[in-house]
JSON list of C-alpha atoms and ligand atoms in Angstrom, two decimals:
[
{"chain": "A", "resi": 1, "resn": "UNK", "atom": "CA", "xyz": [-22.28, 29.38, 3.34]},
{"chain": "A", "resi": 2, "resn": "UNK", "atom": "CA", "xyz": [-19.65, 31.27, 5.21]},
{"chain": "A", "resi": 3, "resn": "UNK", "atom": "CA", "xyz": [-17.05, 34.05, 3.93]},
{"chain": "A", "resi": 4, "resn": "UNK", "atom": "CA", "xyz": [-15.53, 37.35, 5.11]},
{"chain": "A", "resi": 5, "resn": "UNK", "atom": "CA", "xyz": [-17.03, 39.00, 8.81]},
{"chain": "A", "resi": 6, "resn": "UNK", "atom": "CA", "xyz": [-15.29, 41.24, 11.40]},
{"chain": "A", "resi": 7, "resn": "UNK", "atom": "CA", "xyz": [-16.11, 40.51, 15.14]},
{"chain": "A", "resi": 8, "resn": "UNK", "atom": "CA", "xyz": [-14.68, 41.00, 18.63]},
{"chain": "A", "resi": 9, "resn": "UNK", "atom": "CA", "xyz": [-13.23, 37.86, 20.53]},
{"chain": "A", "resi": 10, "resn": "UNK", "atom": "CA", "xyz": [-14.10, 38.28, 24.24]},
{"chain": "A", "resi": 11, "resn": "UNK", "atom": "CA", "xyz": [-11.23, 40.38, 24.83]},
{"chain": "A", "resi": 12, "resn": "UNK", "atom": "CA", "xyz": [-12.66, 42.67, 22.48]},
{"chain": "A", "resi": 13, "resn": "UNK", "atom": "CA", "xyz": [-9.86, 42.20, 19.63]},
{"chain": "A", "resi": 14, "resn": "UNK", "atom": "CA", "xyz": [-10.89, 42.16, 16.21]},
{"chain": "A", "resi": 15, "resn": "UNK", "atom": "CA", "xyz": [-11.48, 38.73, 14.68]},
{"chain": "A", "resi": 16, "resn": "UNK", "atom": "CA", "xyz": [-11.69, 37.92, 10.47]},
{"chain": "A", "resi": 17, "resn": "UNK", "atom": "CA", "xyz": [-12.42, 35.49, 8.64]},
{"chain": "A", "resi": 18, "resn": "UNK", "atom": "CA", "xyz": [-8.55, 35.38, 7.85]},
{"chain": "A", "resi": 19, "resn": "UNK", "atom": "CA", "xyz": [-7.67, 34.52, 12.21]},
{"chain": "A", "resi": 20, "resn": "UNK", "atom": "CA", "xyz": [-8.87, 31.52, 11.25]},
{"chain": "A", "resi": 21, "resn": "UNK", "atom": "CA", "xyz": [-7.49, 30.40, 8.27]},
{"chain": "A", "resi": 22, "resn": "UNK", "atom": "CA", "xyz": [-5.04, 28.48, 10.04]},
{"chain": "A", "resi": 23, "resn": "UNK", "atom": "CA", "xyz": [-7.05, 25.42, 10.99]},
{"chain": "A", "resi": 24, "resn": "UNK", "atom": "CA", "xyz": [-10.52, 24.10, 9.91]},
{"chain": "A", "resi": 25, "resn": "UNK", "atom": "CA", "xyz": [-13.42, 25.31, 12.62]},
{"chain": "A", "resi": 26, "resn": "UNK", "atom": "CA", "xyz": [-16.74, 24.49, 13.25]},
{"chain": "A", "resi": 27, "resn": "UNK", "atom": "CA", "xyz": [-18.99, 27.30, 13.96]},
{"chain": "A", "resi": 28, "resn": "UNK", "atom": "CA", "xyz": [-22.32, 27.36, 16.14]},
{"chain": "A", "resi": 29, "resn": "UNK", "atom": "CA", "xyz": [-24.35, 30.46, 17.00]},
{"chain": "A", "resi": 30, "resn": "UNK", "atom": "CA", "xyz": [-26.55, 31.00, 19.82]},
{"chain": "A", "resi": 31, "resn": "UNK", "atom": "CA", "xyz": [-26.57, 33.43, 23.21]},
{"chain": "A", "resi": 32, "resn": "UNK", "atom": "CA", "xyz": [-25.30, 33.45, 26.48]},
{"chain": "A", "resi": 33, "resn": "UNK", "atom": "CA", "xyz": [-28.98, 33.39, 28.15]},
{"chain": "A", "resi": 34, "resn": "UNK", "atom": "CA", "xyz": [-29.84, 30.92, 26.02]},
{"chain": "A", "resi": 35, "resn": "UNK", "atom": "CA", "xyz": [-31.75, 27.99, 28.91]},
{"chain": "A", "resi": 36, "resn": "UNK", "atom": "CA", "xyz": [-31.03, 24.82, 26.92]},
{"chain": "A", "resi": 37, "resn": "UNK", "atom": "CA", "xyz": [-29.32, 24.36, 23.46]},
{"chain": "A", "resi": 38, "resn": "UNK", "atom": "CA", "xyz": [-26.41, 26.60, 23.32]},
{"chain": "A", "resi": 39, "resn": "UNK", "atom": "CA", "xyz": [-25.01, 25.35, 27.11]},
{"chain": "A", "resi": 40, "resn": "UNK", "atom": "CA", "xyz": [-25.93, 21.70, 25.85]},
{"chain": "A", "resi": 41, "resn": "UNK", "atom": "CA", "xyz": [-23.94, 22.27, 22.67]},
{"chain": "A", "resi": 42, "resn": "UNK", "atom": "CA", "xyz": [-20.83, 24.06, 24.49]},
{"chain": "A", "resi": 43, "resn": "UNK", "atom": "CA", "xyz": [-20.59, 21.20, 27.35]},
{"chain": "A", "resi": 44, "resn": "UNK", "atom": "CA", "xyz": [-20.64, 18.77, 24.46]},
{"chain": "A", "resi": 45, "resn": "UNK", "atom": "CA", "xyz": [-17.98, 20.49, 22.57]},
{"chain": "A", "resi": 46, "resn": "UNK", "atom": "CA", "xyz": [-15.33, 20.26, 25.39]},
{"chain": "A", "resi": 47, "resn": "UNK", "atom": "CA", "xyz": [-15.90, 16.51, 25.24]},
{"chain": "A", "resi": 48, "resn": "UNK", "atom": "CA", "xyz": [-15.35, 16.67, 21.22]},
{"chain": "A", "resi": 49, "resn": "UNK", "atom": "CA", "xyz": [-12.32, 18.41, 22.45]},
{"chain": "A", "resi": 50, "resn": "UNK", "atom": "CA", "xyz": [-11.46, 16.17, 24.58]},
{"chain": "A", "resi": 51, "resn": "UNK", "atom": "CA", "xyz": [-11.90, 13.12, 22.27]},
{"chain": "A", "resi": 52, "resn": "UNK", "atom": "CA", "xyz": [-9.89, 15.02, 19.49]},
{"chain": "A", "resi": 53, "resn": "UNK", "atom": "CA", "xyz": [-6.60, 14.82, 21.98]},
{"chain": "A", "resi": 54, "resn": "UNK", "atom": "CA", "xyz": [-4.06, 16.16, 20.53]},
{"chain": "A", "resi": 55, "resn": "UNK", "atom": "CA", "xyz": [-5.86, 16.40, 16.83]},
{"chain": "A", "resi": 56, "resn": "UNK", "atom": "CA", "xyz": [-7.92, 19.01, 18.75]},
{"chain": "A", "resi": 57, "resn": "UNK", "atom": "CA", "xyz": [-4.69, 21.58, 18.43]},
{"chain": "A", "resi": 58, "resn": "UNK", "atom": "CA", "xyz": [-5.63, 21.46, 14.36]},
{"chain": "A", "resi": 59, "resn": "UNK", "atom": "CA", "xyz": [-9.37, 22.84, 15.15]},
{"chain": "A", "resi": 60, "resn": "UNK", "atom": "CA", "xyz": [-10.69, 25.61, 16.39]},
{"chain": "A", "resi": 61, "resn": "UNK", "atom": "CA", "xyz": [-14.65, 25.83, 18.08]},
{"chain": "A", "resi": 62, "resn": "UNK", "atom": "CA", "xyz": [-16.13, 28.82, 17.60]},
{"chain": "A", "resi": 63, "resn": "UNK", "atom": "CA", "xyz": [-19.41, 30.15, 19.26]},
{"chain": "A", "resi": 64, "resn": "UNK", "atom": "CA", "xyz": [-21.01, 33.37, 17.88]},
{"chain": "A", "resi": 65, "resn": "UNK", "atom": "CA", "xyz": [-23.91, 35.06, 19.68]},
{"chain": "A", "resi": 66, "resn": "UNK", "atom": "CA", "xyz": [-27.02, 36.19, 18.30]},
{"chain": "A", "resi": 67, "resn": "UNK", "atom": "CA", "xyz": [-27.76, 38.46, 21.17]},
{"chain": "A", "resi": 68, "resn": "UNK", "atom": "CA", "xyz": [-25.05, 41.13, 20.67]},
{"chain": "A", "resi": 69, "resn": "UNK", "atom": "CA", "xyz": [-27.09, 43.31, 22.85]},
{"chain": "A", "resi": 70, "resn": "UNK", "atom": "CA", "xyz": [-26.37, 41.62, 26.32]},
{"chain": "A", "resi": 71, "resn": "UNK", "atom": "CA", "xyz": [-23.65, 39.79, 25.38]},
{"chain": "A", "resi": 72, "resn": "UNK", "atom": "CA", "xyz": [-20.97, 41.88, 25.22]},
{"chain": "A", "resi": 73, "resn": "UNK", "atom": "CA", "xyz": [-17.44, 40.69, 25.25]},
{"chain": "A", "resi": 74, "resn": "UNK", "atom": "CA", "xyz": [-17.33, 40.88, 28.95]},
{"chain": "A", "resi": 75, "resn": "UNK", "atom": "CA", "xyz": [-20.35, 38.61, 29.36]},
{"chain": "A", "resi": 76, "resn": "UNK", "atom": "CA", "xyz": [-19.19, 36.24, 26.49]},
{"chain": "A", "resi": 77, "resn": "UNK", "atom": "CA", "xyz": [-16.09, 35.93, 28.50]},
{"chain": "A", "resi": 78, "resn": "UNK", "atom": "CA", "xyz": [-17.89, 35.11, 31.79]},
{"chain": "A", "resi": 79, "resn": "UNK", "atom": "CA", "xyz": [-20.67, 32.74, 30.67]},
{"chain": "A", "resi": 80, "resn": "UNK", "atom": "CA", "xyz": [-17.50, 30.74, 28.46]},
{"chain": "A", "resi": 81, "resn": "UNK", "atom": "CA", "xyz": [-15.34, 30.64, 31.50]},
{"chain": "A", "resi": 82, "resn": "UNK", "atom": "CA", "xyz": [-18.02, 27.76, 32.77]},
{"chain": "A", "resi": 83, "resn": "UNK", "atom": "CA", "xyz": [-17.08, 25.58, 29.49]},
{"chain": "A", "resi": 84, "resn": "UNK", "atom": "CA", "xyz": [-13.91, 24.61, 27.70]},
{"chain": "A", "resi": 85, "resn": "UNK", "atom": "CA", "xyz": [-11.62, 27.25, 27.88]},
{"chain": "A", "resi": 86, "resn": "UNK", "atom": "CA", "xyz": [-10.44, 26.45, 23.97]},
{"chain": "A", "resi": 87, "resn": "UNK", "atom": "CA", "xyz": [-14.00, 27.54, 22.56]},
{"chain": "A", "resi": 88, "resn": "UNK", "atom": "CA", "xyz": [-14.07, 31.01, 21.66]},
{"chain": "A", "resi": 89, "resn": "UNK", "atom": "CA", "xyz": [-16.76, 33.28, 21.73]},
{"chain": "A", "resi": 90, "resn": "UNK", "atom": "CA", "xyz": [-17.41, 36.00, 19.07]},
{"chain": "A", "resi": 91, "resn": "UNK", "atom": "CA", "xyz": [-19.44, 39.32, 19.38]},
{"chain": "A", "resi": 92, "resn": "UNK", "atom": "CA", "xyz": [-19.43, 42.77, 17.58]},
{"chain": "A", "resi": 93, "resn": "UNK", "atom": "CA", "xyz": [-22.31, 45.15, 16.66]},
{"chain": "A", "resi": 94, "resn": "UNK", "atom": "CA", "xyz": [-25.78, 44.76, 15.63]},
{"chain": "A", "resi": 95, "resn": "UNK", "atom": "CA", "xyz": [-24.96, 45.07, 12.22]},
{"chain": "A", "resi": 96, "resn": "UNK", "atom": "CA", "xyz": [-21.76, 42.91, 12.26]},
{"chain": "A", "resi": 97, "resn": "UNK", "atom": "CA", "xyz": [-23.75, 39.99, 13.80]},
{"chain": "A", "resi": 98, "resn": "UNK", "atom": "CA", "xyz": [-26.63, 40.26, 11.43]},
{"chain": "A", "resi": 99, "resn": "UNK", "atom": "CA", "xyz": [-24.22, 40.12, 8.50]},
{"chain": "A", "resi": 100, "resn": "UNK", "atom": "CA", "xyz": [-22.74, 36.92, 9.77]},
{"chain": "A", "resi": 101, "resn": "UNK", "atom": "CA", "xyz": [-26.15, 35.33, 10.29]},
{"chain": "A", "resi": 102, "resn": "UNK", "atom": "CA", "xyz": [-26.96, 36.22, 6.66]},
{"chain": "A", "resi": 103, "resn": "UNK", "atom": "CA", "xyz": [-23.65, 34.77, 5.74]},
{"chain": "A", "resi": 104, "resn": "UNK", "atom": "CA", "xyz": [-23.79, 31.79, 7.19]},
{"chain": "A", "resi": 105, "resn": "UNK", "atom": "CA", "xyz": [-27.15, 31.23, 6.40]},
{"chain": "A", "resi": 106, "resn": "UNK", "atom": "CA", "xyz": [-28.19, 31.10, 10.24]},
{"chain": "A", "resi": 107, "resn": "UNK", "atom": "CA", "xyz": [-31.78, 31.26, 11.56]},
{"chain": "A", "resi": 108, "resn": "UNK", "atom": "CA", "xyz": [-31.98, 33.84, 14.88]},
{"chain": "A", "resi": 109, "resn": "UNK", "atom": "CA", "xyz": [-34.82, 35.59, 15.62]},
{"chain": "A", "resi": 110, "resn": "UNK", "atom": "CA", "xyz": [-35.84, 37.81, 19.38]},
{"chain": "A", "resi": 111, "resn": "UNK", "atom": "CA", "xyz": [-38.36, 36.14, 20.76]},
{"chain": "A", "resi": 112, "resn": "UNK", "atom": "CA", "xyz": [-40.31, 38.36, 23.51]},
{"chain": "A", "resi": 113, "resn": "UNK", "atom": "CA", "xyz": [-41.26, 37.08, 26.73]},
{"chain": "A", "resi": 114, "resn": "UNK", "atom": "CA", "xyz": [-44.40, 37.68, 29.34]},
{"chain": "A", "resi": 115, "resn": "UNK", "atom": "CA", "xyz": [-42.33, 39.87, 31.22]},
{"chain": "A", "resi": 116, "resn": "UNK", "atom": "CA", "xyz": [-40.94, 42.39, 29.05]},
{"chain": "A", "resi": 117, "resn": "UNK", "atom": "CA", "xyz": [-37.25, 40.58, 28.36]},
{"chain": "A", "resi": 118, "resn": "UNK", "atom": "CA", "xyz": [-37.02, 38.43, 25.58]},
{"chain": "A", "resi": 119, "resn": "UNK", "atom": "CA", "xyz": [-35.50, 35.15, 24.06]},
{"chain": "A", "resi": 120, "resn": "UNK", "atom": "CA", "xyz": [-33.89, 33.96, 20.89]},
{"chain": "A", "resi": 121, "resn": "UNK", "atom": "CA", "xyz": [-34.54, 31.31, 18.61]},
{"chain": "A", "resi": 122, "resn": "UNK", "atom": "CA", "xyz": [-31.78, 30.28, 16.45]},
{"chain": "A", "resi": 123, "resn": "UNK", "atom": "CA", "xyz": [-30.32, 27.25, 14.59]},
{"chain": "A", "resi": 124, "resn": "UNK", "atom": "CA", "xyz": [-28.50, 24.73, 16.40]},
{"chain": "A", "resi": 125, "resn": "UNK", "atom": "CA", "xyz": [-26.25, 23.02, 14.15]},
{"chain": "A", "resi": 126, "resn": "UNK", "atom": "CA", "xyz": [-22.33, 23.18, 14.41]},
{"chain": "A", "resi": 127, "resn": "UNK", "atom": "CA", "xyz": [-21.30, 24.24, 10.95]},
{"chain": "A", "resi": 128, "resn": "UNK", "atom": "CA", "xyz": [-17.88, 22.91, 9.97]},
{"chain": "A", "resi": 129, "resn": "UNK", "atom": "CA", "xyz": [-15.39, 24.67, 7.99]},
{"chain": "A", "resi": 130, "resn": "UNK", "atom": "CA", "xyz": [-11.79, 23.58, 6.69]},
{"chain": "A", "resi": 131, "resn": "UNK", "atom": "CA", "xyz": [-9.19, 26.32, 6.85]},
{"chain": "A", "resi": 132, "resn": "UNK", "atom": "CA", "xyz": [-10.10, 27.89, 3.17]},
{"chain": "A", "resi": 133, "resn": "UNK", "atom": "CA", "xyz": [-13.53, 28.68, 5.11]},
{"chain": "A", "resi": 134, "resn": "UNK", "atom": "CA", "xyz": [-15.27, 26.20, 2.98]},
{"chain": "A", "resi": 135, "resn": "UNK", "atom": "CA", "xyz": [-18.38, 25.00, 4.03]},
{"chain": "A", "resi": 136, "resn": "UNK", "atom": "CA", "xyz": [-18.51, 20.86, 4.52]},
{"chain": "A", "resi": 137, "resn": "UNK", "atom": "CA", "xyz": [-21.32, 20.14, 6.72]},
{"chain": "A", "resi": 138, "resn": "UNK", "atom": "CA", "xyz": [-22.80, 20.01, 9.83]},
{"chain": "A", "resi": 139, "resn": "UNK", "atom": "CA", "xyz": [-23.04, 18.58, 13.20]},
{"chain": "A", "resi": 140, "resn": "UNK", "atom": "CA", "xyz": [-26.32, 18.40, 14.60]},
{"chain": "A", "resi": 141, "resn": "UNK", "atom": "CA", "xyz": [-28.22, 19.32, 17.61]},
{"chain": "A", "resi": 142, "resn": "UNK", "atom": "CA", "xyz": [-27.57, 16.46, 20.43]},
{"chain": "A", "resi": 143, "resn": "UNK", "atom": "CA", "xyz": [-26.14, 14.07, 18.06]},
{"chain": "A", "resi": 144, "resn": "UNK", "atom": "CA", "xyz": [-24.08, 11.58, 19.41]},
{"chain": "A", "resi": 145, "resn": "UNK", "atom": "CA", "xyz": [-20.59, 12.01, 20.80]},
{"chain": "A", "resi": 146, "resn": "UNK", "atom": "CA", "xyz": [-18.95, 9.34, 18.53]},
{"chain": "A", "resi": 147, "resn": "UNK", "atom": "CA", "xyz": [-20.33, 10.70, 15.41]},
{"chain": "A", "resi": 148, "resn": "UNK", "atom": "CA", "xyz": [-19.37, 14.47, 15.90]},
{"chain": "A", "resi": 149, "resn": "UNK", "atom": "CA", "xyz": [-15.87, 13.19, 16.54]},
{"chain": "A", "resi": 150, "resn": "UNK", "atom": "CA", "xyz": [-15.52, 11.13, 13.67]},
{"chain": "A", "resi": 151, "resn": "UNK", "atom": "CA", "xyz": [-16.38, 14.40, 11.56]},
{"chain": "A", "resi": 152, "resn": "UNK", "atom": "CA", "xyz": [-14.20, 16.79, 13.13]},
{"chain": "A", "resi": 153, "resn": "UNK", "atom": "CA", "xyz": [-11.41, 14.48, 13.07]},
{"chain": "A", "resi": 154, "resn": "UNK", "atom": "CA", "xyz": [-12.13, 13.80, 8.99]},
{"chain": "A", "resi": 155, "resn": "UNK", "atom": "CA", "xyz": [-12.41, 17.99, 8.78]},
{"chain": "A", "resi": 156, "resn": "UNK", "atom": "CA", "xyz": [-9.31, 17.92, 10.63]},
{"chain": "A", "resi": 157, "resn": "UNK", "atom": "CA", "xyz": [-7.53, 15.08, 8.40]},
{"chain": "A", "resi": 158, "resn": "UNK", "atom": "CA", "xyz": [-8.74, 16.76, 5.22]},
{"chain": "A", "resi": 159, "resn": "UNK", "atom": "CA", "xyz": [-7.45, 20.31, 5.72]},
{"chain": "B", "resi": 201, "resn": "NI", "atom": "NI1", "xyz": [-28.77, 28.82, 22.98]}
]
């Protein structure tokens, strides 16, 4: 799970796995129109960073969209402004995002709605990677803050 990727951040600047090689990363996938899972996780992630205190400087939390058609860098930036500013948002072309979804073994599926719009089903776990990019585990959706922070502390300590 993991590997090379090439995406853009919310300023449209190119980001690859090498950009993140200075610290461990907690990465999760979703989309800005998500009604529940993503906003909940993003909100909780801000709480993890707060609870980590200074150790949060040694960790990166990354939110990757599975819906790049709607989640442009501008849309990502606007959406993420409601959450902790330390959370990094990434998007890309459909092909770039599909590559990441595949390499990171993420489940993501477009689901049409009755009104002609669509939503995205997607996996909800936060994936943890050490600074070498090696997968070390997950934080599950709505796991307790105590557990989540303990896992992140171990991730930071081990890197
Ligand atoms: Ni979501």
